[in-house]
Amino acid sequence: MRPMSFGQGGPSWGSGGSGSQPPQWGGQSPDWAALAEASETRNRRRRWLLIGGGALATVAVGTAVAMAVVSADGNGQASNKPASELPTSAAIPSDTTGTGPSFAETSAPPPLDPKDFIGNVKKDTAPLAPDLLFPGTQLTMGETVYKKGAMASTKNCASAAQGTLGPVLTKNDCTRFMRVTYTKDGIAVTVGVAVFDAEGQALKAKNDADDKSVVQSLSGEGVPTFCRSAICRSTTNSYGRYTYFTVAGFTNGKDVTQKDSKVFTTGDDLAEFTFRQIHRRGESQASAAANQ
């Protein structure tokens, strides 16, 4: 509702006569003295009410200030020390906006990438041999234990290949080819690892290989010749400057079919283990470089 302005709300002056005429109060003149005294009495009462209300407001404000002073004390109690014992203004710090102590920013260096060390011959300088890449006399993958057979290493990479793999290795400048064989329950798998000077060469060798690019199986150490004429399952992959191959089949010369899931599992286990061993090689060299 809009506030009432001065001059509004009074008695109507009627519409029958001039606006300068006084209002009509009935048949006799009002008692002007009594009306004036009543008006003065009301005005005095209003002034006392206003003064009293102001006093209450002052008391309320004073109480709030006192409560704030008490609450600001660290002990929750008002101090009763005389003014002479309070600290002087000189003893109070004038500037409390200063910054706290600063410390030099420090950050740990990013960890070294293991793949950087196995991607180029200039960084991949750790000793390399079949028994280092495939240590021990057996291999455990999950609950399966594979017995390790013969191992071999040669710089004539094509001599350890079958089908179209020899030309692929030669074209991409393979510098070394290592092989190892594992067996379990009449199934044998040979892993071949081709070594190149750079990651790009290993990746190109992987891409150049086709279905007839197969590592030559390695017999010996109680493992008969296998996968030379029978149908076997083979894989090809690369990591860093290494391209690795598997060929898996039966030691009795039987052909491998799509139903022979154990042959597939054996080949996959050895391919996974080879990848892990190459990665560990990179990790060990990265760790050694970080601690220097």
PDB file of C-alpha atoms in Angstrom:
ATOM      1  CA  MET A   1       0.000   0.000   0.000  1.00  0.00           C
ATOM      2  CA  ARG A   2       1.330   3.469  -0.889  1.00  0.00           C
ATOM      3  CA  PRO A   3       2.108   5.583   2.278  1.00  0.00           C
ATOM      4  CA  MET A   4      -0.319   8.273   3.141  1.00  0.00           C
ATOM      5  CA  SER A   5       0.985  11.798   2.449  1.00  0.00           C
ATOM      6  CA  PHE A   6       0.366  14.867   4.516  1.00  0.00           C
ATOM      7  CA  GLY A   7      -3.078  16.408   3.922  1.00  0.00           C
ATOM      8  CA  GLN A   8      -4.730  13.087   3.098  1.00  0.00           C
ATOM      9  CA  GLY A   9      -7.166  11.305   5.347  1.00  0.00           C
ATOM     10  CA  GLY A  10      -8.807  14.410   6.882  1.00  0.00           C
ATOM     11  CA  PRO A  11     -12.547  15.124   6.881  1.00  0.00           C
ATOM     12  CA  SER A  12     -14.178  15.956   3.608  1.00  0.00           C
ATOM     13  CA  TRP A  13     -15.071  19.569   3.028  1.00  0.00           C
ATOM     14  CA  GLY A  14     -18.224  18.775   1.094  1.00  0.00           C
ATOM     15  CA  SER A  15     -19.130  19.910  -2.380  1.00  0.00           C
ATOM     16  CA  GLY A  16     -21.976  22.416  -1.835  1.00  0.00           C
ATOM     17  CA  GLY A  17     -20.015  25.634  -1.086  1.00  0.00           C
ATOM     18  CA  SER A  18     -16.769  27.451  -1.597  1.00  0.00           C
ATOM     19  CA  GLY A  19     -13.578  25.777  -0.598  1.00  0.00           C
ATOM     20  CA  SER A  20     -12.712  28.713   1.714  1.00  0.00           C
ATOM     21  CA  GLN A  21     -15.683  28.178   3.941  1.00  0.00           C
ATOM     22  CA  PRO A  22     -15.129  26.459   7.361  1.00  0.00           C
ATOM     23  CA  PRO A  23     -16.699  23.051   7.930  1.00  0.00           C
ATOM     24  CA  GLN A  24     -20.132  22.788   9.449  1.00  0.00           C
ATOM     25  CA  TRP A  25     -20.133  21.110  12.935  1.00  0.00           C
ATOM     26  CA  GLY A  26     -23.853  20.903  13.635  1.00  0.00           C
ATOM     27  CA  GLY A  27     -26.288  23.324  15.281  1.00  0.00           C
ATOM     28  CA  GLN A  28     -23.932  25.058  17.808  1.00  0.00           C
ATOM     29  CA  SER A  29     -20.303  26.311  17.808  1.00  0.00           C
ATOM     30  CA  PRO A  30     -17.671  23.909  19.167  1.00  0.00           C
ATOM     31  CA  ASP A  31     -15.740  24.582  22.393  1.00  0.00           C
ATOM     32  CA  TRP A  32     -12.441  25.720  20.829  1.00  0.00           C
ATOM     33  CA  ALA A  33     -10.612  25.905  24.158  1.00  0.00           C
ATOM     34  CA  ALA A  34     -11.494  22.322  25.089  1.00  0.00           C
ATOM     35  CA  LEU A  35     -10.436  21.066  21.699  1.00  0.00           C
ATOM     36  CA  ALA A  36      -7.079  22.879  21.944  1.00  0.00           C
ATOM     37  CA  GLU A  37      -6.387  21.433  25.414  1.00  0.00           C
ATOM     38  CA  ALA A  38      -7.233  17.896  24.246  1.00  0.00           C
ATOM     39  CA  SER A  39      -4.914  18.275  21.258  1.00  0.00           C
ATOM     40  CA  GLU A  40      -2.031  19.475  23.508  1.00  0.00           C
ATOM     41  CA  THR A  41      -2.576  16.494  25.846  1.00  0.00           C
ATOM     42  CA  ARG A  42      -2.345  14.044  22.920  1.00  0.00           C
ATOM     43  CA  ASN A  43       0.819  15.720  21.608  1.00  0.00           C
ATOM     44  CA  ARG A  44       2.558  15.497  24.995  1.00  0.00           C
ATOM     45  CA  ARG A  45       1.692  11.809  25.298  1.00  0.00           C
ATOM     46  CA  ARG A  46       3.063  11.126  21.837  1.00  0.00           C
ATOM     47  CA  ARG A  47       6.319  12.897  22.688  1.00  0.00           C
ATOM     48  CA  TRP A  48       6.770  10.772  25.838  1.00  0.00           C
ATOM     49  CA  LEU A  49       6.137   7.617  23.870  1.00  0.00           C
ATOM     50  CA  LEU A  50       8.757   8.631  21.325  1.00  0.00           C
ATOM     51  CA  ILE A  51      11.281   9.486  24.030  1.00  0.00           C
ATOM     52  CA  GLY A  52      10.596   6.216  25.872  1.00  0.00           C
ATOM     53  CA  GLY A  53      10.994   4.192  22.677  1.00  0.00           C
ATOM     54  CA  GLY A  54      14.311   5.900  21.995  1.00  0.00           C
ATOM     55  CA  ALA A  55      15.535   5.019  25.467  1.00  0.00           C
ATOM     56  CA  LEU A  56      14.635   1.366  24.936  1.00  0.00           C
ATOM     57  CA  ALA A  57      16.474   1.317  21.625  1.00  0.00           C
ATOM     58  CA  THR A  58      19.531   2.853  23.275  1.00  0.00           C
ATOM     59  CA  VAL A  59      19.486   0.225  26.003  1.00  0.00           C
ATOM     60  CA  ALA A  60      19.177  -2.545  23.404  1.00  0.00           C
ATOM     61  CA  VAL A  61      22.132  -1.223  21.403  1.00  0.00           C
ATOM     62  CA  GLY A  62      24.211  -0.837  24.551  1.00  0.00           C
ATOM     63  CA  THR A  63      23.476  -4.404  25.551  1.00  0.00           C
ATOM     64  CA  ALA A  64      24.483  -5.701  22.107  1.00  0.00           C
ATOM     65  CA  VAL A  65      27.792  -3.820  22.254  1.00  0.00           C
ATOM     66  CA  ALA A  66      28.518  -5.179  25.731  1.00  0.00           C
ATOM     67  CA  MET A  67      27.810  -8.723  24.579  1.00  0.00           C
ATOM     68  CA  ALA A  68      30.114  -8.259  21.585  1.00  0.00           C
ATOM     69  CA  VAL A  69      32.945  -7.058  23.845  1.00  0.00           C
ATOM     70  CA  VAL A  70      32.548 -10.045  26.156  1.00  0.00           C
ATOM     71  CA  SER A  71      32.387 -12.501  23.247  1.00  0.00           C
ATOM     72  CA  ALA A  72      35.512 -11.043  21.673  1.00  0.00           C
ATOM     73  CA  ASP A  73      37.610 -11.944  24.737  1.00  0.00           C
ATOM     74  CA  GLY A  74      39.620 -15.112  24.142  1.00  0.00           C
ATOM     75  CA  ASN A  75      38.481 -16.671  27.448  1.00  0.00           C
ATOM     76  CA  GLY A  76      34.834 -15.842  26.972  1.00  0.00           C
ATOM     77  CA  GLN A  77      34.944 -13.529  30.042  1.00  0.00           C
ATOM     78  CA  ALA A  78      35.140  -9.773  30.324  1.00  0.00           C
ATOM     79  CA  SER A  79      38.467  -8.407  31.577  1.00  0.00           C
ATOM     80  CA  ASN A  80      38.359  -6.744  34.993  1.00  0.00           C
ATOM     81  CA  LYS A  81      41.856  -5.228  34.835  1.00  0.00           C
ATOM     82  CA  PRO A  82      42.152  -1.483  35.492  1.00  0.00           C
ATOM     83  CA  ALA A  83      42.908   0.767  32.551  1.00  0.00           C
ATOM     84  CA  SER A  84      46.490   1.299  33.834  1.00  0.00           C
ATOM     85  CA  GLU A  85      47.282  -2.412  33.236  1.00  0.00           C
ATOM     86  CA  LEU A  86      45.990  -2.527  29.684  1.00  0.00           C
ATOM     87  CA  PRO A  87      48.600  -2.440  26.888  1.00  0.00           C
ATOM     88  CA  THR A  88      49.452   0.925  25.444  1.00  0.00           C
ATOM     89  CA  SER A  89      48.733   1.712  21.842  1.00  0.00           C
ATOM     90  CA  ALA A  90      52.474   1.551  21.093  1.00  0.00           C
ATOM     91  CA  ALA A  91      52.562  -2.094  22.218  1.00  0.00           C
ATOM     92  CA  ILE A  92      49.823  -3.088  19.768  1.00  0.00           C
ATOM     93  CA  PRO A  93      51.053  -3.940  16.247  1.00  0.00           C
ATOM     94  CA  SER A  94      49.959  -1.276  13.823  1.00  0.00           C
ATOM     95  CA  ASP A  95      50.080  -3.524  10.713  1.00  0.00           C
ATOM     96  CA  THR A  96      48.525  -6.968  10.906  1.00  0.00           C
ATOM     97  CA  THR A  97      48.113  -7.420   7.163  1.00  0.00           C
ATOM     98  CA  GLY A  98      51.602  -8.792   6.478  1.00  0.00           C
ATOM     99  CA  THR A  99      51.904 -12.048   4.580  1.00  0.00           C
ATOM    100  CA  GLY A 100      53.026 -15.281   6.230  1.00  0.00           C
ATOM    101  CA  PRO A 101      56.326 -17.027   5.533  1.00  0.00           C
ATOM    102  CA  SER A 102      56.930 -17.931   1.907  1.00  0.00           C
ATOM    103  CA  PHE A 103      58.474 -21.148   0.622  1.00  0.00           C
ATOM    104  CA  ALA A 104      60.134 -21.858  -2.687  1.00  0.00           C
ATOM    105  CA  GLU A 105      57.964 -23.862  -5.061  1.00  0.00           C
ATOM    106  CA  THR A 106      59.152 -27.411  -5.531  1.00  0.00           C
ATOM    107  CA  SER A 107      57.893 -30.147  -7.828  1.00  0.00           C
ATOM    108  CA  ALA A 108      59.051 -33.688  -8.375  1.00  0.00           C
ATOM    109  CA  PRO A 109      60.416 -34.401 -11.848  1.00  0.00           C
ATOM    110  CA  PRO A 110      58.140 -36.484 -14.065  1.00  0.00           C
ATOM    111  CA  PRO A 111      58.891 -40.219 -13.999  1.00  0.00           C
ATOM    112  CA  LEU A 112      60.995 -41.547 -16.832  1.00  0.00           C
ATOM    113  CA  ASP A 113      59.115 -43.506 -19.491  1.00  0.00           C
ATOM    114  CA  PRO A 114      60.375 -47.114 -19.720  1.00  0.00           C
ATOM    115  CA  LYS A 115      59.512 -47.185 -23.403  1.00  0.00           C
ATOM    116  CA  ASP A 116      62.033 -44.402 -24.059  1.00  0.00           C
ATOM    117  CA  PHE A 117      64.783 -46.820 -23.036  1.00  0.00           C
ATOM    118  CA  ILE A 118      63.681 -49.756 -25.154  1.00  0.00           C
ATOM    119  CA  GLY A 119      62.861 -47.703 -28.228  1.00  0.00           C
ATOM    120  CA  ASN A 120      66.423 -46.964 -29.333  1.00  0.00           C
ATOM    121  CA  VAL A 121      69.706 -48.841 -29.167  1.00  0.00           C
ATOM    122  CA  LYS A 122      71.507 -45.746 -27.823  1.00  0.00           C
ATOM    123  CA  LYS A 123      69.458 -45.856 -24.597  1.00  0.00           C
ATOM    124  CA  ASP A 124      68.755 -49.584 -24.424  1.00  0.00           C
ATOM    125  CA  THR A 125      72.241 -50.535 -23.236  1.00  0.00           C
ATOM    126  CA  ALA A 126      71.522 -53.164 -20.562  1.00  0.00           C
ATOM    127  CA  PRO A 127      72.913 -56.687 -21.148  1.00  0.00           C
ATOM    128  CA  LEU A 128      70.711 -58.742 -23.446  1.00  0.00           C
ATOM    129  CA  ALA A 129      70.552 -62.534 -23.793  1.00  0.00           C
ATOM    130  CA  PRO A 130      67.848 -65.243 -23.964  1.00  0.00           C
ATOM    131  CA  ASP A 131      68.447 -66.349 -20.382  1.00  0.00           C
ATOM    132  CA  LEU A 132      68.140 -62.721 -19.178  1.00  0.00           C
ATOM    133  CA  LEU A 133      64.908 -62.130 -21.058  1.00  0.00           C
ATOM    134  CA  PHE A 134      63.554 -65.598 -20.148  1.00  0.00           C
ATOM    135  CA  PRO A 135      65.164 -66.553 -16.811  1.00  0.00           C
ATOM    136  CA  GLY A 136      64.667 -69.709 -14.742  1.00  0.00           C
ATOM    137  CA  THR A 137      63.689 -73.227 -15.724  1.00  0.00           C
ATOM    138  CA  GLN A 138      59.938 -72.735 -15.870  1.00  0.00           C
ATOM    139  CA  LEU A 139      57.296 -70.077 -16.307  1.00  0.00           C
ATOM    140  CA  THR A 140      54.097 -69.605 -14.281  1.00  0.00           C
ATOM    141  CA  MET A 141      51.155 -67.742 -15.786  1.00  0.00           C
ATOM    142  CA  GLY A 142      48.194 -67.722 -13.421  1.00  0.00           C
ATOM    143  CA  GLU A 143      47.843 -71.320 -12.312  1.00  0.00           C
ATOM    144  CA  THR A 144      49.607 -72.770 -15.358  1.00  0.00           C
ATOM    145  CA  VAL A 145      53.259 -73.800 -15.208  1.00  0.00           C
ATOM    146  CA  TYR A 146      55.270 -74.130 -18.418  1.00  0.00           C
ATOM    147  CA  LYS A 147      58.604 -75.936 -18.530  1.00  0.00           C
ATOM    148  CA  LYS A 148      61.393 -74.168 -20.360  1.00  0.00           C
ATOM    149  CA  GLY A 149      63.257 -76.086 -23.075  1.00  0.00           C
ATOM    150  CA  ALA A 150      66.029 -75.015 -25.430  1.00  0.00           C
ATOM    151  CA  MET A 151      67.282 -71.448 -26.051  1.00  0.00           C
ATOM    152  CA  ALA A 152      69.153 -69.952 -28.999  1.00  0.00           C
ATOM    153  CA  SER A 153      70.500 -66.606 -30.227  1.00  0.00           C
ATOM    154  CA  THR A 154      71.890 -65.541 -33.602  1.00  0.00           C
ATOM    155  CA  LYS A 155      72.839 -62.420 -35.524  1.00  0.00           C
ATOM    156  CA  ASN A 156      71.696 -64.102 -38.748  1.00  0.00           C
ATOM    157  CA  CYS A 157      68.022 -63.352 -38.136  1.00  0.00           C
ATOM    158  CA  ALA A 158      66.752 -65.006 -41.323  1.00  0.00           C
ATOM    159  CA  SER A 159      68.237 -68.349 -40.280  1.00  0.00           C
ATOM    160  CA  ALA A 160      65.685 -68.605 -37.449  1.00  0.00           C
ATOM    161  CA  ALA A 161      62.688 -67.867 -39.639  1.00  0.00           C
ATOM    162  CA  GLN A 162      60.274 -69.777 -41.840  1.00  0.00           C
ATOM    163  CA  GLY A 163      58.189 -68.750 -44.812  1.00  0.00           C
ATOM    164  CA  THR A 164      58.255 -65.030 -45.588  1.00  0.00           C
ATOM    165  CA  LEU A 165      59.658 -63.947 -42.219  1.00  0.00           C
ATOM    166  CA  GLY A 166      63.328 -64.154 -43.262  1.00  0.00           C
ATOM    167  CA  PRO A 167      63.093 -61.475 -45.968  1.00  0.00           C
ATOM    168  CA  VAL A 168      61.036 -59.245 -43.633  1.00  0.00           C
ATOM    169  CA  LEU A 169      63.733 -59.355 -40.968  1.00  0.00           C
ATOM    170  CA  THR A 170      66.528 -58.783 -43.445  1.00  0.00           C
ATOM    171  CA  LYS A 171      64.793 -55.846 -45.143  1.00  0.00           C
ATOM    172  CA  ASN A 172      64.268 -54.043 -41.821  1.00  0.00           C
ATOM    173  CA  ASP A 173      67.854 -54.617 -40.617  1.00  0.00           C
ATOM    174  CA  CYS A 174      67.297 -57.092 -37.807  1.00  0.00           C
ATOM    175  CA  THR A 175      70.489 -57.249 -35.729  1.00  0.00           C
ATOM    176  CA  ARG A 176      69.730 -60.247 -33.514  1.00  0.00           C
ATOM    177  CA  PHE A 177      67.167 -63.025 -33.150  1.00  0.00           C
ATOM    178  CA  MET A 178      66.604 -64.914 -29.886  1.00  0.00           C
ATOM    179  CA  ARG A 179      64.404 -67.974 -29.359  1.00  0.00           C
ATOM    180  CA  VAL A 180      63.152 -70.034 -26.420  1.00  0.00           C
ATOM    181  CA  THR A 181      60.707 -72.963 -26.203  1.00  0.00           C
ATOM    182  CA  TYR A 182      58.213 -73.857 -23.456  1.00  0.00           C
ATOM    183  CA  THR A 183      56.049 -76.986 -23.129  1.00  0.00           C
ATOM    184  CA  LYS A 184      53.076 -78.313 -21.190  1.00  0.00           C
ATOM    185  CA  ASP A 185      50.895 -81.408 -21.658  1.00  0.00           C
ATOM    186  CA  GLY A 186      52.028 -82.229 -25.219  1.00  0.00           C
ATOM    187  CA  ILE A 187      51.826 -78.616 -26.409  1.00  0.00           C
ATOM    188  CA  ALA A 188      54.969 -76.639 -27.274  1.00  0.00           C
ATOM    189  CA  VAL A 189      55.488 -72.984 -28.152  1.00  0.00           C
ATOM    190  CA  THR A 190      58.588 -71.215 -29.438  1.00  0.00           C
ATOM    191  CA  VAL A 191      58.964 -67.491 -28.834  1.00  0.00           C
ATOM    192  CA  GLY A 192      61.197 -65.534 -31.207  1.00  0.00           C
ATOM    193  CA  VAL A 193      62.394 -62.001 -30.424  1.00  0.00           C
ATOM    194  CA  ALA A 194      63.868 -59.935 -33.273  1.00  0.00           C
ATOM    195  CA  VAL A 195      66.029 -56.980 -32.194  1.00  0.00           C
ATOM    196  CA  PHE A 196      66.354 -53.760 -34.214  1.00  0.00           C
ATOM    197  CA  ASP A 197      68.194 -50.492 -33.652  1.00  0.00           C
ATOM    198  CA  ALA A 198      65.033 -48.351 -33.504  1.00  0.00           C
ATOM    199  CA  GLU A 199      61.347 -48.676 -32.724  1.00  0.00           C
ATOM    200  CA  GLY A 200      60.342 -47.669 -36.245  1.00  0.00           C
ATOM    201  CA  GLN A 201      62.164 -50.646 -37.733  1.00  0.00           C
ATOM    202  CA  ALA A 202      60.499 -53.082 -35.345  1.00  0.00           C
ATOM    203  CA  LEU A 203      57.070 -51.655 -36.080  1.00  0.00           C
ATOM    204  CA  LYS A 204      57.666 -51.859 -39.835  1.00  0.00           C
ATOM    205  CA  ALA A 205      58.767 -55.479 -39.532  1.00  0.00           C
ATOM    206  CA  LYS A 206      55.553 -56.254 -37.682  1.00  0.00           C
ATOM    207  CA  ASN A 207      53.465 -54.560 -40.376  1.00  0.00           C
ATOM    208  CA  ASP A 208      55.402 -56.224 -43.193  1.00  0.00           C
ATOM    209  CA  ALA A 209      54.843 -59.709 -41.762  1.00  0.00           C
ATOM    210  CA  ASP A 210      51.971 -61.766 -43.205  1.00  0.00           C
ATOM    211  CA  ASP A 211      50.272 -65.082 -42.440  1.00  0.00           C
ATOM    212  CA  LYS A 212      53.301 -66.975 -43.746  1.00  0.00           C
ATOM    213  CA  SER A 213      55.845 -65.061 -41.649  1.00  0.00           C
ATOM    214  CA  VAL A 214      56.547 -67.630 -38.921  1.00  0.00           C
ATOM    215  CA  VAL A 215      59.347 -68.097 -36.405  1.00  0.00           C
ATOM    216  CA  GLN A 216      61.111 -71.459 -36.806  1.00  0.00           C
ATOM    217  CA  SER A 217      60.273 -73.748 -33.895  1.00  0.00           C
ATOM    218  CA  LEU A 218      63.167 -74.675 -31.612  1.00  0.00           C
ATOM    219  CA  SER A 219      63.447 -78.270 -30.429  1.00  0.00           C
ATOM    220  CA  GLY A 220      65.850 -79.875 -27.959  1.00  0.00           C
ATOM    221  CA  GLU A 221      66.066 -80.208 -24.174  1.00  0.00           C
ATOM    222  CA  GLY A 222      63.484 -82.995 -24.288  1.00  0.00           C
ATOM    223  CA  VAL A 223      61.231 -81.297 -26.837  1.00  0.00           C
ATOM    224  CA  PRO A 224      60.878 -83.084 -30.218  1.00  0.00           C
ATOM    225  CA  THR A 225      60.695 -81.259 -33.520  1.00  0.00           C
ATOM    226  CA  PHE A 226      57.277 -79.635 -33.932  1.00  0.00           C
ATOM    227  CA  CYS A 227      55.473 -77.185 -36.201  1.00  0.00           C
ATOM    228  CA  ARG A 228      57.703 -77.800 -39.200  1.00  0.00           C
ATOM    229  CA  SER A 229      55.130 -79.453 -41.445  1.00  0.00           C
ATOM    230  CA  ALA A 230      51.937 -79.517 -39.343  1.00  0.00           C
ATOM    231  CA  ILE A 231      49.470 -76.650 -39.122  1.00  0.00           C
ATOM    232  CA  CYS A 232      50.267 -74.504 -36.073  1.00  0.00           C
ATOM    233  CA  ARG A 233      49.083 -71.254 -34.623  1.00  0.00           C
ATOM    234  CA  SER A 234      51.383 -68.175 -34.836  1.00  0.00           C
ATOM    235  CA  THR A 235      51.303 -64.539 -33.604  1.00  0.00           C
ATOM    236  CA  THR A 236      53.271 -61.352 -34.349  1.00  0.00           C
ATOM    237  CA  ASN A 237      53.616 -58.164 -32.322  1.00  0.00           C
ATOM    238  CA  SER A 238      56.131 -55.428 -31.445  1.00  0.00           C
ATOM    239  CA  TYR A 239      57.097 -53.244 -28.497  1.00  0.00           C
ATOM    240  CA  GLY A 240      59.891 -50.711 -28.504  1.00  0.00           C
ATOM    241  CA  ARG A 241      62.705 -51.867 -30.781  1.00  0.00           C
ATOM    242  CA  TYR A 242      61.635 -55.511 -30.441  1.00  0.00           C
ATOM    243  CA  THR A 243      59.341 -57.565 -32.686  1.00  0.00           C
ATOM    244  CA  TYR A 244      58.255 -60.834 -31.112  1.00  0.00           C
ATOM    245  CA  PHE A 245      56.662 -63.937 -32.604  1.00  0.00           C
ATOM    246  CA  THR A 246      55.136 -67.180 -31.318  1.00  0.00           C
ATOM    247  CA  VAL A 247      54.415 -70.506 -32.954  1.00  0.00           C
ATOM    248  CA  ALA A 248      52.460 -73.084 -30.945  1.00  0.00           C
ATOM    249  CA  GLY A 249      51.382 -76.626 -31.731  1.00  0.00           C
ATOM    250  CA  PHE A 250      51.345 -80.268 -30.677  1.00  0.00           C
ATOM    251  CA  THR A 251      54.565 -82.163 -30.094  1.00  0.00           C
ATOM    252  CA  ASN A 252      53.044 -85.288 -31.711  1.00  0.00           C
ATOM    253  CA  GLY A 253      52.697 -83.512 -35.074  1.00  0.00           C
ATOM    254  CA  LYS A 254      48.904 -83.172 -35.041  1.00  0.00           C
ATOM    255  CA  ASP A 255      47.413 -80.164 -36.832  1.00  0.00           C
ATOM    256  CA  VAL A 256      45.980 -77.361 -34.742  1.00  0.00           C
ATOM    257  CA  THR A 257      42.316 -76.476 -35.299  1.00  0.00           C
ATOM    258  CA  GLN A 258      40.091 -73.669 -34.045  1.00  0.00           C
ATOM    259  CA  LYS A 259      38.791 -76.000 -31.339  1.00  0.00           C
ATOM    260  CA  ASP A 260      42.230 -76.440 -29.733  1.00  0.00           C
ATOM    261  CA  SER A 261      41.823 -73.667 -27.188  1.00  0.00           C
ATOM    262  CA  LYS A 262      44.760 -74.846 -25.071  1.00  0.00           C
ATOM    263  CA  VAL A 263      47.142 -74.211 -27.957  1.00  0.00           C
ATOM    264  CA  PHE A 264      45.762 -70.687 -28.344  1.00  0.00           C
ATOM    265  CA  THR A 265      46.072 -70.080 -24.604  1.00  0.00           C
ATOM    266  CA  THR A 266      49.671 -71.309 -24.572  1.00  0.00           C
ATOM    267  CA  GLY A 267      50.662 -68.983 -27.394  1.00  0.00           C
ATOM    268  CA  ASP A 268      48.863 -66.022 -25.807  1.00  0.00           C
ATOM    269  CA  ASP A 269      50.479 -66.641 -22.409  1.00  0.00           C
ATOM    270  CA  LEU A 270      53.975 -66.637 -23.881  1.00  0.00           C
ATOM    271  CA  ALA A 271      53.294 -63.561 -25.997  1.00  0.00           C
ATOM    272  CA  GLU A 272      52.038 -61.738 -22.886  1.00  0.00           C
ATOM    273  CA  PHE A 273      55.045 -62.837 -20.861  1.00  0.00           C
ATOM    274  CA  THR A 274      57.430 -61.638 -23.584  1.00  0.00           C
ATOM    275  CA  PHE A 275      55.777 -58.215 -23.629  1.00  0.00           C
ATOM    276  CA  ARG A 276      56.092 -57.967 -19.848  1.00  0.00           C
ATOM    277  CA  GLN A 277      59.758 -58.920 -19.926  1.00  0.00           C
ATOM    278  CA  ILE A 278      60.573 -56.283 -22.529  1.00  0.00           C
ATOM    279  CA  HIS A 279      58.666 -53.695 -20.485  1.00  0.00           C
ATOM    280  CA  ARG A 280      60.518 -54.702 -17.306  1.00  0.00           C
ATOM    281  CA  ARG A 281      63.762 -54.199 -19.183  1.00  0.00           C
ATOM    282  CA  GLY A 282      62.709 -50.628 -19.880  1.00  0.00           C
ATOM    283  CA  GLU A 283      61.559 -50.112 -16.290  1.00  0.00           C
ATOM    284  CA  SER A 284      64.868 -51.241 -14.791  1.00  0.00           C
ATOM    285  CA  GLN A 285      66.846 -48.910 -17.037  1.00  0.00           C
ATOM    286  CA  ALA A 286      64.493 -45.981 -16.377  1.00  0.00           C
ATOM    287  CA  SER A 287      64.813 -46.564 -12.622  1.00  0.00           C
ATOM    288  CA  ALA A 288      68.605 -46.712 -12.822  1.00  0.00           C
ATOM    289  CA  ALA A 289      68.726 -43.470 -14.812  1.00  0.00           C
ATOM    290  CA  ALA A 290      66.419 -41.697 -12.350  1.00  0.00           C
ATOM    291  CA  ASN A 291      68.661 -42.634  -9.404  1.00  0.00           C
ATOM    292  CA  GLN A 292      71.844 -41.303 -10.988  1.00  0.00           C
TER     293      GLN A 292
END
